[in-house]
Coordinates of C-alpha atoms in Angstrom, one line a residue:
Chain A
M932 CA 139.7 79.5 72.8
A933 CA 140.8 76.2 75.7
S934 CA 144.5 77.0 75.9
Y935 CA 143.8 80.2 76.6
L936 CA 141.6 80.6 78.8
S937 CA 144.0 78.4 81.1
R938 CA 145.9 81.0 81.4
F939 CA 143.0 83.0 83.5
P940 CA 143.8 81.6 87.3
T941 CA 140.5 79.2 88.0
F942 CA 138.8 79.6 90.6
N943 CA 140.7 77.6 93.3
T944 CA 143.9 79.5 92.7
I945 CA 142.3 82.9 93.4
Q946 CA 140.0 81.6 96.7
N947 CA 143.8 80.2 97.7
Y948 CA 145.0 83.9 96.7
A949 CA 142.7 85.5 99.3
Y950 CA 143.0 83.0 101.9
S951 CA 146.4 84.1 101.8
I952 CA 145.5 87.8 101.8
F953 CA 143.2 87.4 104.6
T954 CA 145.9 85.8 106.7
Q955 CA 148.0 88.3 106.1
A956 CA 146.2 90.3 106.9
M957 CA 144.9 89.1 110.6
L958 CA 148.8 88.0 111.0
A959 CA 149.7 92.1 110.8
F960 CA 147.1 93.2 112.9
L961 CA 148.0 90.6 115.8
V962 CA 151.7 92.2 115.3
A963 CA 149.5 95.5 115.6
W964 CA 148.2 93.8 118.9
R965 CA 150.4 93.7 120.4
S966 CA 152.6 96.2 119.5
L967 CA 149.8 98.8 121.1
K968 CA 149.7 97.2 124.4
I969 CA 153.7 97.4 124.2
D970 CA 153.6 101.0 124.5
F971 CA 151.4 102.1 126.6
R972 CA 153.2 99.7 129.5
Y973 CA 156.1 101.7 128.1
K974 CA 154.7 105.2 130.7
F975 CA 158.1 106.9 130.8
Q976 CA 158.5 106.4 127.4
L977 CA 155.3 107.9 125.9
G978 CA 154.7 110.5 128.6
V979 CA 158.7 112.0 126.5
E980 CA 156.8 111.5 123.3
I981 CA 154.2 113.3 124.2
G982 CA 156.4 115.7 126.0
W983 CA 158.5 115.9 122.7
S984 CA 155.5 117.4 120.3
Y985 CA 154.2 119.8 122.8
L986 CA 157.6 120.5 122.8
N987 CA 157.9 121.0 118.8
V988 CA 154.6 122.6 118.3
I989 CA 155.6 124.9 121.0
V990 CA 158.7 125.6 119.0
F991 CA 157.6 126.1 115.4
V992 CA 154.8 128.4 116.5
G993 CA 157.0 130.5 117.8
L994 CA 159.1 129.9 115.6
G995 CA 155.9 130.6 112.8
A996 CA 155.3 133.7 114.9
A997 CA 158.8 135.1 114.4
W998 CA 158.6 135.0 110.9
S999 CA 154.9 136.9 110.5
A1000 CA 156.7 139.6 113.2
T1001 CA 159.1 140.2 110.7
G1002 CA 156.7 140.3 107.5
G1003 CA 157.8 137.0 106.0
D1004 CA 154.2 135.0 105.2
V1005 CA 154.2 134.1 101.3
Q1006 CA 152.2 136.2 99.0
Y1007 CA 149.3 133.5 97.0
V1008 CA 148.2 131.7 100.0
P1009 CA 145.3 131.9 102.9
Y1010 CA 147.8 131.0 105.8
D1011 CA 150.6 133.2 107.7
M1012 CA 153.5 131.3 109.1
I1013 CA 152.3 129.9 112.9
S1014 CA 149.3 128.2 110.6
F1015 CA 152.2 127.4 108.5
F1016 CA 154.1 125.6 111.1
I1017 CA 150.9 124.0 113.2
V1018 CA 149.8 122.1 110.2
G1019 CA 152.9 121.2 109.9
T1020 CA 153.8 120.0 113.2
A1021 CA 150.7 118.3 113.3
F1022 CA 151.2 116.7 110.4
F1023 CA 155.5 115.3 111.6
T1024 CA 154.0 114.8 115.0
V1025 CA 152.3 111.5 113.2
F1026 CA 154.0 111.0 110.5
N1027 CA 157.6 111.0 111.5
G1028 CA 156.2 109.8 114.9
V1029 CA 154.6 106.4 113.0
T1030 CA 157.9 106.4 110.7
D1031 CA 160.8 106.4 113.8
T1032 CA 158.2 104.5 116.0
T1033 CA 158.3 101.5 113.7
V1034 CA 162.1 101.5 112.8
T1035 CA 162.9 101.3 115.7
A1036 CA 160.7 98.3 116.6
I1037 CA 161.7 96.1 113.5
Q1038 CA 165.1 97.0 114.8
E1039 CA 164.5 96.3 117.5
E1040 CA 162.3 92.2 117.0
S1041 CA 165.6 91.7 114.8
Q1042 CA 167.5 92.0 118.4
L1043 CA 164.8 90.4 120.1
G1044 CA 165.5 87.7 118.1
T1045 CA 161.6 87.4 117.0
M1046 CA 161.8 88.0 113.9
G1047 CA 164.2 85.3 112.6
F1048 CA 161.6 83.5 114.9
L1049 CA 159.2 84.5 112.9
I1050 CA 159.8 84.1 109.4
T1051 CA 161.0 80.9 110.1
N1052 CA 157.2 80.3 109.9
N1053 CA 157.2 82.5 107.8
V1054 CA 156.0 86.0 108.8
T1055 CA 157.4 88.0 106.6
P1056 CA 160.0 91.6 107.9
S1057 CA 156.9 93.0 106.3
I1058 CA 154.1 91.5 107.5
V1059 CA 155.6 92.7 110.5
L1060 CA 156.4 96.0 109.6
F1061 CA 153.0 96.7 108.7
G1062 CA 151.5 95.6 111.3
R1063 CA 154.4 98.4 114.0
Y1064 CA 152.9 101.1 111.1
I1065 CA 149.5 100.3 111.9
A1066 CA 149.9 100.6 115.3
A1067 CA 152.4 103.2 115.2
T1068 CA 149.1 105.0 113.8
I1069 CA 147.3 104.8 116.2
K1070 CA 149.1 105.4 119.0
W1071 CA 151.2 109.2 117.5
T1072 CA 146.6 109.9 116.2
L1073 CA 146.2 109.6 119.6
V1074 CA 149.5 111.6 120.7
L1075 CA 148.6 113.9 118.2
I1076 CA 144.9 114.8 119.5
L1077 CA 146.3 115.2 123.1
I1078 CA 148.2 117.7 121.5
V1079 CA 147.9 120.3 118.2
V1080 CA 144.4 119.6 118.4
P1081 CA 144.1 121.8 121.3
A1082 CA 146.7 124.2 119.9
L1083 CA 144.1 124.2 116.5
L1084 CA 141.1 125.1 118.4
M1085 CA 143.3 128.1 120.6
R1086 CA 144.0 129.2 117.0
G1087 CA 140.6 129.0 116.0
M1088 CA 141.2 126.6 112.5
L1089 CA 138.9 123.5 112.8
P1090 CA 137.4 123.7 109.6
S1091 CA 134.3 124.5 108.8
S1092 CA 132.6 122.5 106.8
L1093 CA 132.2 118.4 107.1
E1094 CA 133.1 118.5 102.9
L1095 CA 136.3 120.1 104.9
Y1096 CA 137.3 116.9 107.4
E1097 CA 136.5 114.7 104.8
G1098 CA 139.7 116.8 102.5
I1099 CA 141.4 115.6 105.6
L1100 CA 141.0 111.9 105.5
V1101 CA 141.4 112.5 102.3
T1102 CA 145.0 113.6 102.0
F1103 CA 145.2 112.0 105.5
V1104 CA 144.5 108.9 103.1
I1105 CA 147.3 109.5 100.3
S1106 CA 149.8 110.6 103.1
W1107 CA 149.2 106.9 105.0
F1108 CA 150.2 105.1 102.3
F1109 CA 152.8 107.7 101.0
F1110 CA 155.0 107.2 104.5
A1111 CA 154.8 103.3 104.7
G1112 CA 155.9 103.3 101.4
I1113 CA 159.5 106.0 103.3
T1114 CA 159.4 103.5 106.5
F1115 CA 159.4 100.1 104.9
L1116 CA 162.1 101.2 102.2
I1117 CA 164.3 102.9 105.0
A1118 CA 163.0 99.0 107.3
S1119 CA 165.0 97.7 104.3
V1120 CA 168.5 99.7 104.8
S1121 CA 168.2 98.4 109.0
L1122 CA 167.9 94.9 107.9
L1123 CA 170.8 95.1 106.4
F1124 CA 172.8 97.3 107.9
K1125 CA 173.2 97.7 112.0
K1126 CA 173.8 101.4 113.1
T1127 CA 171.2 103.4 111.1
T1128 CA 169.1 105.4 113.7
T1129 CA 171.1 108.0 111.5
F1130 CA 170.1 107.1 108.7
N1131 CA 166.4 107.1 109.7
K1132 CA 166.7 110.4 110.9
V1133 CA 169.0 112.3 107.9
S1134 CA 165.7 110.2 106.0
M1135 CA 163.2 111.8 107.6
Y1136 CA 164.7 115.2 107.7
L1137 CA 165.1 115.4 104.7
V1138 CA 161.2 113.7 103.7
R1139 CA 160.5 116.4 105.6
V1140 CA 162.0 119.7 103.7
I1141 CA 161.7 118.3 100.2
V1142 CA 157.8 118.2 101.1
G1143 CA 157.3 121.5 103.0
G1144 CA 157.9 120.6 106.9
I1145 CA 160.7 123.0 107.8
V1146 CA 160.3 126.3 105.5
P1147 CA 157.2 126.3 102.3
I1148 CA 157.8 124.6 98.6
F1149 CA 156.6 129.1 97.6
S1150 CA 159.3 130.4 99.1
F1151 CA 161.2 130.1 96.3
D1152 CA 159.2 129.5 93.4
S1153 CA 160.1 133.6 92.1
A1154 CA 164.2 132.5 92.0
T1155 CA 163.3 129.6 90.4
Q1156 CA 160.9 131.2 88.1
N1157 CA 163.7 133.7 86.7
S1158 CA 166.5 131.3 87.1
L1159 CA 165.1 128.6 85.3
G1160 CA 161.7 129.6 84.0
F1161 CA 159.0 127.8 86.2
K1162 CA 157.4 127.6 90.0
L1163 CA 159.6 125.1 91.8
S1164 CA 156.6 125.1 93.6
N1165 CA 154.5 123.5 91.1
I1166 CA 156.6 120.5 90.3
L1167 CA 157.1 119.7 94.4
I1168 CA 152.8 119.4 94.7
W1169 CA 152.8 116.6 93.1
F1170 CA 154.7 114.3 95.4
P1171 CA 151.9 112.9 97.3
A1172 CA 153.6 114.6 100.9
T1173 CA 153.7 117.5 99.6
F1174 CA 150.2 118.3 98.1
S1175 CA 148.6 116.3 101.4
I1176 CA 150.5 118.4 103.9
E1177 CA 150.0 121.6 101.6
L1178 CA 146.4 121.2 100.8
M1179 CA 145.9 119.8 104.9
R1180 CA 147.1 123.6 105.4
W1181 CA 144.4 124.3 103.4
I1182 CA 141.6 122.5 104.2
F1183 CA 142.6 124.0 107.9
T1184 CA 142.6 127.9 106.7
V1185 CA 140.2 128.5 103.9
N1186 CA 136.1 129.3 105.5
S1187 CA 134.9 126.9 103.5
S1188 CA 135.4 124.2 100.3
A1189 CA 134.5 127.1 98.0
S1190 CA 137.4 129.0 98.6
I1191 CA 140.4 125.8 97.7
T1192 CA 138.6 125.9 94.0
S1193 CA 137.6 129.5 93.5
G1194 CA 139.6 131.7 95.9
G1195 CA 138.0 134.1 98.4
I1196 CA 138.8 135.0 102.1
S1197 CA 140.4 132.8 105.1
K1198 CA 139.7 133.2 108.3
D1199 CA 141.7 135.3 109.8
G1200 CA 141.2 137.6 107.2
H1201 CA 144.2 136.8 104.0
S1202 CA 143.2 137.7 101.0
F1203 CA 144.0 134.0 98.1
S1204 CA 143.6 133.0 94.5
G1205 CA 142.5 129.5 94.6
F1206 CA 144.7 126.2 94.7
P1207 CA 144.3 126.0 91.7
E1208 CA 145.5 129.1 91.0
V1209 CA 148.1 128.7 93.0
Y1210 CA 149.7 125.6 91.6
G1211 CA 148.0 124.9 89.0
I1212 CA 145.8 121.6 89.7
P1213 CA 142.8 121.3 88.2
I1214 CA 141.6 120.0 92.0
H1215 CA 137.8 120.6 91.6
S1216 CA 137.2 119.7 94.9
V1217 CA 138.8 117.6 98.4
G1218 CA 136.8 114.3 98.4
F1219 CA 138.0 110.6 97.3
G1220 CA 135.7 111.1 93.8
D1221 CA 138.2 113.8 92.1
F1222 CA 140.4 113.1 89.7
V1223 CA 143.6 114.6 91.1
I1224 CA 143.1 113.2 95.0
Q1225 CA 142.3 109.6 92.4
F1226 CA 146.1 110.3 91.3
M1227 CA 147.8 111.4 94.0
L1228 CA 146.3 107.8 95.5
L1229 CA 147.0 105.9 93.4
L1230 CA 150.7 107.4 92.9
S1231 CA 151.1 106.6 96.7
F1232 CA 149.6 103.3 96.7
V1233 CA 152.1 102.1 94.2
F1234 CA 155.1 103.7 95.8
F1235 CA 154.0 101.7 99.2
A1236 CA 153.9 98.2 96.9
F1237 CA 157.8 99.4 95.1
S1238 CA 159.1 99.5 98.4
W1239 CA 157.3 96.0 100.3
F1240 CA 158.9 94.3 96.9
V1241 CA 162.4 96.4 98.0
V1242 CA 161.1 95.2 101.8
D1243 CA 160.8 91.3 100.5
R1244 CA 164.3 91.5 98.4
A1245 CA 165.8 93.0 101.5
T1246 CA 164.8 90.3 103.1
R1247 CA 166.5 87.2 101.4
I1248 CA 169.8 89.7 101.4
A1249 CA 169.9 89.6 104.6
R1250 CA 169.1 86.2 105.0
K1251 CA 172.3 85.7 102.7
W1252 CA 174.3 87.2 104.6
G1253 CA 172.5 86.6 108.3
T1254 CA 171.8 90.5 109.1
L1255 CA 168.8 89.4 109.8
E1256 CA 168.8 89.1 113.5
F1257 CA 171.8 91.2 115.7
Y1258 CA 171.6 89.2 118.9
Chain B
M945 CA 165.4 54.7 102.9
M946 CA 163.5 57.8 103.8
Y947 CA 165.0 60.7 104.6
A948 CA 164.1 63.9 106.8
V949 CA 167.4 65.4 105.6
T950 CA 168.9 65.3 103.1
A951 CA 172.2 67.4 102.9
R952 CA 174.5 68.5 100.1
R953 CA 178.2 70.0 99.7
L954 CA 176.1 72.7 102.0
A955 CA 178.8 75.7 102.2
K956 CA 177.9 79.6 103.1
D957 CA 179.8 82.2 103.5
F958 CA 180.0 85.7 106.1
K959 CA 181.6 88.9 104.9
I960 CA 183.2 90.0 107.8
P961 CA 184.0 93.8 108.1
G962 CA 188.0 95.0 106.8
A963 CA 188.4 91.6 105.4
S964 CA 188.5 91.6 101.8
E965 CA 187.3 87.8 101.3
P966 CA 184.4 86.9 103.4
K967 CA 184.2 84.2 105.3
R968 CA 183.7 80.3 105.0
V969 CA 181.6 78.7 108.5
L970 CA 180.5 76.2 107.2
D971 CA 182.0 73.7 104.0
N972 CA 181.1 70.9 101.7
I973 CA 178.4 69.6 104.9
T974 CA 177.1 66.3 103.7
F975 CA 174.7 64.1 105.5
S976 CA 171.6 62.8 105.2
L977 CA 169.2 61.9 108.5
P978 CA 166.7 59.0 108.2
M979 CA 162.9 60.1 109.1
H980 CA 162.1 59.9 112.9
D981 CA 165.7 59.7 113.5
K982 CA 167.4 62.3 116.2
I983 CA 171.3 63.4 116.3
A984 CA 173.3 66.3 118.3
L985 CA 175.6 68.0 116.6
V986 CA 179.3 68.8 118.8
G987 CA 182.0 70.4 117.9
P988 CA 184.2 73.4 118.5
N989 CA 183.6 77.5 118.5
G990 CA 182.8 78.4 115.2
S991 CA 182.9 75.4 113.9
G992 CA 179.2 75.8 112.5
K993 CA 176.5 74.5 114.6
T994 CA 174.4 76.8 114.7
T995 CA 174.9 78.8 110.9
L996 CA 173.5 74.6 110.1
M997 CA 170.8 75.1 112.1
K998 CA 170.1 78.3 110.6
I999 CA 170.5 77.2 107.2
L1000 CA 168.2 73.8 108.7
A1001 CA 165.3 76.3 109.7
T1002 CA 165.2 79.0 106.4
L1003 CA 166.6 81.7 108.6
Y1004 CA 170.2 81.7 106.3
L1005 CA 170.6 80.6 103.1
P1006 CA 173.3 78.3 101.8
D1007 CA 176.0 79.9 99.9
E1008 CA 176.5 76.5 97.9
G1009 CA 175.4 73.2 97.9
D1010 CA 171.6 71.7 98.0
C1011 CA 169.0 70.3 101.1
S1012 CA 166.1 68.4 100.9
I1013 CA 164.0 68.9 104.0
L1014 CA 161.5 65.9 104.2
G1015 CA 160.5 66.1 100.2
Y1016 CA 161.0 69.9 99.9
D1017 CA 164.0 71.9 98.1
L1018 CA 164.9 74.6 101.7
V1019 CA 165.9 77.1 99.8
T1020 CA 162.6 76.8 96.4
E1021 CA 160.3 75.5 98.4
E1022 CA 161.3 77.2 101.8
A1023 CA 157.6 78.2 102.6
E1024 CA 156.7 74.5 103.2
V1025 CA 159.3 73.8 104.8
R1026 CA 158.6 76.0 107.3
K1027 CA 155.6 74.7 107.4
L1028 CA 156.8 71.0 108.1
I1029 CA 160.1 72.6 111.3
S1030 CA 160.0 73.9 114.4
F1031 CA 163.2 75.8 115.5
V1032 CA 164.0 76.2 119.1
S1033 CA 166.8 79.1 119.1
P1034 CA 168.4 80.8 122.2
G1035 CA 168.9 84.0 120.6
L1036 CA 164.5 84.1 120.8
D1037 CA 164.1 86.8 124.3
F1038 CA 160.9 88.9 124.6
H1039 CA 159.6 91.4 124.8
R1040 CA 159.5 92.6 128.5
K1041 CA 156.6 94.1 129.0
L1042 CA 154.1 91.3 128.1
T1043 CA 153.2 87.9 130.6
L1044 CA 153.9 84.7 129.6
R1045 CA 150.7 84.0 128.5
E1046 CA 149.8 87.1 126.0
T1047 CA 153.7 85.9 124.6
L1048 CA 153.1 82.6 124.2
E1049 CA 149.7 83.5 122.9
F1050 CA 150.9 85.4 120.3
F1051 CA 153.7 83.0 119.0
A1052 CA 150.4 80.3 118.9
R1053 CA 149.1 82.3 116.4
A1054 CA 151.9 83.5 114.5
Q1055 CA 152.6 79.7 113.9
K1056 CA 149.0 79.3 113.8
A1057 CA 148.8 76.4 115.6
S1058 CA 146.9 76.4 119.9
P1059 CA 148.9 77.1 122.5
D1060 CA 147.1 74.3 124.8
P1061 CA 150.4 71.7 124.5
A1062 CA 152.5 75.1 124.9
F1063 CA 150.6 75.5 128.1
E1064 CA 150.7 71.6 128.8
F1065 CA 154.1 71.8 128.8
I1066 CA 154.2 74.8 131.2
E1067 CA 152.5 74.1 133.5
I1068 CA 154.8 70.4 133.4
M1069 CA 157.6 72.4 134.6
N1070 CA 155.4 74.2 137.4
L1071 CA 155.2 77.8 136.0
T1072 CA 151.5 78.0 135.9
H1073 CA 152.0 81.0 138.3
K1074 CA 154.2 82.8 136.1
L1075 CA 150.6 82.9 133.1
N1076 CA 149.7 86.5 134.0
D1077 CA 153.5 87.5 135.5
R1078 CA 155.8 89.2 132.8
I1079 CA 158.1 88.6 131.2
E1080 CA 161.5 91.3 133.0
S1081 CA 160.6 89.1 136.0
F1082 CA 161.5 86.1 134.7
S1083 CA 165.4 84.2 135.4
E1084 CA 167.4 83.3 131.5
G1085 CA 165.6 79.1 132.8
Q1086 CA 162.3 79.8 133.2
K1087 CA 163.3 81.7 129.6
A1088 CA 164.3 78.8 128.2
L1089 CA 161.4 77.5 128.6
T1090 CA 159.6 79.4 128.0
R1091 CA 160.9 79.3 124.0
L1092 CA 160.4 75.0 124.5
A1093 CA 157.4 75.8 124.9
I1094 CA 156.5 78.4 122.0
G1095 CA 158.4 75.3 120.4
L1096 CA 157.3 72.4 120.5
M1097 CA 154.0 74.7 119.9
K1098 CA 153.6 73.5 116.2
D1099 CA 153.9 69.7 116.2
A1100 CA 156.8 69.4 113.7
P1101 CA 157.6 66.5 112.3
L1102 CA 160.9 67.9 112.5
V1103 CA 162.3 69.8 115.7
L1104 CA 165.7 72.4 115.9
L1105 CA 166.5 73.1 119.0
D1106 CA 169.7 74.8 120.0
E1107 CA 170.8 74.4 123.1
V1108 CA 167.2 74.5 125.1
T1109 CA 169.1 72.5 127.9
A1110 CA 171.9 75.1 128.6
T1111 CA 170.2 77.3 130.6
L1112 CA 168.3 74.6 133.0
D1113 CA 169.7 74.5 136.7
V1114 CA 169.6 70.2 137.5
N1115 CA 166.2 69.3 138.4
R1116 CA 164.8 71.4 135.5
K1117 CA 167.9 69.9 132.9
E1118 CA 166.2 66.0 134.3
Q1119 CA 162.8 67.3 134.0
V1120 CA 162.6 68.8 130.3
I1121 CA 164.6 65.7 129.3
E1122 CA 162.4 64.0 130.4
F1123 CA 159.6 65.3 128.9
L1124 CA 161.3 65.0 125.3
S1125 CA 162.2 61.4 125.5
T1126 CA 158.3 60.8 125.8
Y1127 CA 157.3 64.2 122.7
L1128 CA 159.9 63.5 119.7
N1129 CA 158.5 59.8 119.9
G1130 CA 158.0 59.7 116.0
K1131 CA 158.8 63.4 115.6
T1132 CA 163.4 63.5 113.5
M1133 CA 165.0 66.0 116.3
I1134 CA 168.5 67.4 114.9
M1135 CA 170.2 68.8 118.2
V1136 CA 172.8 71.0 119.3
D1137 CA 173.9 71.5 123.4
H1138 CA 177.5 69.9 124.8
D1139 CA 176.1 68.3 127.9
S1140 CA 177.3 64.4 127.3
Q1141 CA 173.8 63.6 129.2
V1142 CA 171.8 65.3 127.0
V1143 CA 172.9 63.7 124.0
D1144 CA 173.5 60.3 125.4
R1145 CA 169.3 60.7 126.5
L1146 CA 167.8 61.9 124.0
C1147 CA 169.9 61.8 120.8
E1148 CA 171.2 58.2 119.0
R1149 CA 174.6 59.4 116.4
V1150 CA 176.3 62.6 117.1
M1151 CA 177.6 64.8 114.4
I1152 CA 181.1 66.2 115.1
L1153 CA 181.9 69.3 113.3
N1154 CA 185.4 70.9 112.2
R1155 CA 186.4 74.1 114.1
G1156 CA 185.7 75.8 109.8
G1157 CA 182.7 74.3 108.8
T1158 CA 183.7 70.8 108.0
V1159 CA 182.2 67.4 109.4
A1160 CA 184.4 65.2 110.8
R1161 CA 182.9 62.4 112.2
I1162 CA 179.3 61.6 112.2
M1163 CA 179.1 57.9 114.5
Q1164 CA 176.5 56.8 117.4
A1165 CA 175.7 59.2 120.0
H1166 CA 176.5 55.7 122.8
D1167 CA 180.0 55.6 121.0
L1168 CA 181.3 59.0 121.6
I1169 CA 180.3 59.2 125.0
M1170 CA 181.7 55.6 125.7
E1171 CA 185.3 57.4 124.3
L1172 CA 185.0 60.1 127.0
P1173 CA 187.6 59.5 129.9
Y1174 CA 184.9 60.9 132.5
K1175 CA 181.1 60.8 132.0
Y1176 CA 180.8 63.8 135.2
E1177 CA 181.2 67.1 135.5
I1178 CA 181.0 68.9 138.8
I1179 CA 181.7 72.7 138.6
M1180 CA 182.8 74.7 141.3
T1181 CA 183.5 78.2 142.5
P1182 CA 185.7 78.9 146.0
K1183 CA 185.2 82.0 147.7
K1184 CA 189.1 82.3 147.3
K1185 CA 191.7 81.6 144.7
F1186 CA 192.1 78.0 145.1
K1187 CA 195.7 76.0 145.2
K1188 CA 196.3 72.9 143.9
S1189 CA 197.1 70.9 146.3
E1190 CA 193.2 71.7 147.8
A1191 CA 191.7 71.0 144.9
R1192 CA 193.5 67.2 144.7
R1193 CA 192.1 66.9 149.0
I1194 CA 189.3 66.7 147.2
W1195 CA 189.3 65.1 144.3
P1196 CA 192.4 63.7 142.3
D1197 CA 191.4 63.9 138.9
F1198 CA 190.7 68.0 138.2
G1199 CA 191.4 71.1 135.9
L1200 CA 191.3 74.6 137.0
F1201 CA 190.2 77.3 134.6
G1202 CA 189.3 81.3 135.5
G1203 CA 188.5 80.7 139.5
K1204 CA 186.4 77.6 139.2
V1205 CA 187.5 74.0 139.2
R1206 CA 186.2 71.4 137.2
F1207 CA 186.0 68.1 138.8
F1208 CA 185.3 65.6 136.9
A1209 CA 183.9 61.6 138.4
Q1210 CA 183.1 58.0 136.1
K1211 CA 181.1 56.9 138.1
E1212 CA 177.4 57.9 140.7
S1213 CA 179.4 57.8 143.9
E1214 CA 182.6 59.4 143.1
V1215 CA 180.2 62.4 142.6
R1216 CA 179.1 62.1 145.6
G1217 CA 181.7 61.8 147.6
I1218 CA 183.1 65.2 145.6
I1219 CA 180.0 66.7 146.6
N1220 CA 180.4 65.9 150.1
R1221 CA 184.2 66.6 150.8
I1222 CA 183.4 70.4 148.9
L1223 CA 180.2 70.6 151.2
S1224 CA 183.1 69.9 154.7
Y1225 CA 185.8 72.2 152.8
G1226 CA 182.9 74.5 152.8
N1227 CA 184.8 78.0 151.3
F1228 CA 182.5 77.6 148.6
T1229 CA 180.4 79.9 146.9
K1230 CA 178.5 77.5 144.7
F1231 CA 178.9 74.2 143.0
E1232 CA 176.5 72.5 140.1
V1233 CA 177.6 68.9 138.8
S1234 CA 176.6 68.6 134.8
G1235 CA 177.0 65.4 132.3
A1236 CA 180.2 65.2 130.9
S1237 CA 181.7 68.1 128.1
L1238 CA 180.6 66.9 124.8
H1239 CA 182.5 70.0 123.9
A1240 CA 186.7 69.1 124.4
L1241 CA 185.6 65.9 123.2
S1242 CA 184.5 67.3 120.1
I1243 CA 188.0 69.4 120.0
R1244 CA 190.0 66.5 119.9
A1245 CA 187.6 64.6 117.7
A1246 CA 187.8 67.6 115.1
K1247 CA 191.2 67.5 112.8
P1248 CA 193.9 68.4 114.7
S1249 CA 194.9 70.5 111.4
D1250 CA 191.7 72.7 111.7
D1251 CA 192.6 73.2 115.7

């Protein structure tokens, strides 16, 4: 019995572990606070980023309008292509910006030698990355509010009920962990190799395509149904970021939360089946209580934890190769 | 005897782009550093001084050998080692948009230390008026002092100083040496510095590394300084091309390199004489006086085959 009990961690071990997590979290917030100060002091860069985001919204809304004008709206779904692009652009304004800012900042920290100094003080690149990711999220969410919310207001696309706002929060949290994982994986490469700017861009571009940021995921359904016997969107939707962005589009477009499950009429008069009908996912609500939501959250979190582990491994290799700092 | 650092057969390889074999930059480094000892690493460029410092600071992993620092293994107990060391590297730069105060406070929190020792150092160095200025307005010398201030926060028993005085002017260098000679009491210190005056006043011993990263000799710092053929260097930058005959008229012991002239002196009185002659000559943009460089001597002390 005694030996069985000795396998369990003692109270002191748990206490030390909890203290360690607490101090690491404090360090991440310290890095985040410093990063926010720096970001908002580079006013020209901030202006360019806001301008770039405006340009993105304008270009993609134009693309959506052109698509709709040529009769390109897709069957089953409650949104037209303008709505498709507005939500997609909003989504990627935040997560593309957050990933890009975080990875670039990590390269800057390496060039400045800060990364090396912090490592010699037991502050790991993962903590620096996480802190930078928090700061970038705050910055890009503010940019989003400045740019995309007015566009959504103009299209009358803000969610129609309070329950749907919970849905937005849910999808944001899923995506936040998922993109943290993507960011960590890309950053782990930048710890090992010196010039990774193009790699970063290519990686994010691929993610954008796979999650349906550029082309609707159901565009190829009939082709895959005929040739392979299944709908491609039914597979891609299990990818947490795809699930989030797709669910977000429904949330912004439907009249009520009930419409997501049972179908109905969208704000702009589209007749549609419910989300479960289209994707075959047994979703009953869009809150944290839904099983599918919990599953997606878990999936994202596990992916994020795995990426954290990869960064730690990459750090060790970088210490061996001497690529951790390159000034 | 208690040792602060014990290194046995340490080696480090780096991959070189385009080369099939990695390049060995440190090889068979073996030494023991008693507690409270102060030692300088000197050697020609490429002898691995900074690489060794970075290994001791846990920034690089050694490829061979083992090393313990204050009783902890450098590789398997790195978290403990990091609590006991303070590494000041010339490679540390700062975010330009942050003020000196913000920078010091950030690094204090990151090290879980009080910023007070840094603020005191800043006051001694007469930099208090810069506390609310952004780093973008700082000179290289002021950045060097900021690095040192950050390194002082932790009050670590083992201090690793990599070229901390290299970019400082004569007065600042003197202030820093004065400060460090008191601060380092009771601490163990390893430093990289080419200035013989700095090494002579702060270090008891010198480890000379060969090009190729092997230990050539470990000797008393004072003995090494005594081997130097001169003690001071006066480096002058003339306004126009300088002839050897002109240099000889100022002082017979000199060397021309690039667009500059180096005059070598043994005594302070000789330094004063050289300065007076340079001032009378007048046709120069600047001149500076420093202790004799250990760099040249370390090349001589290293194995001939390595050069």
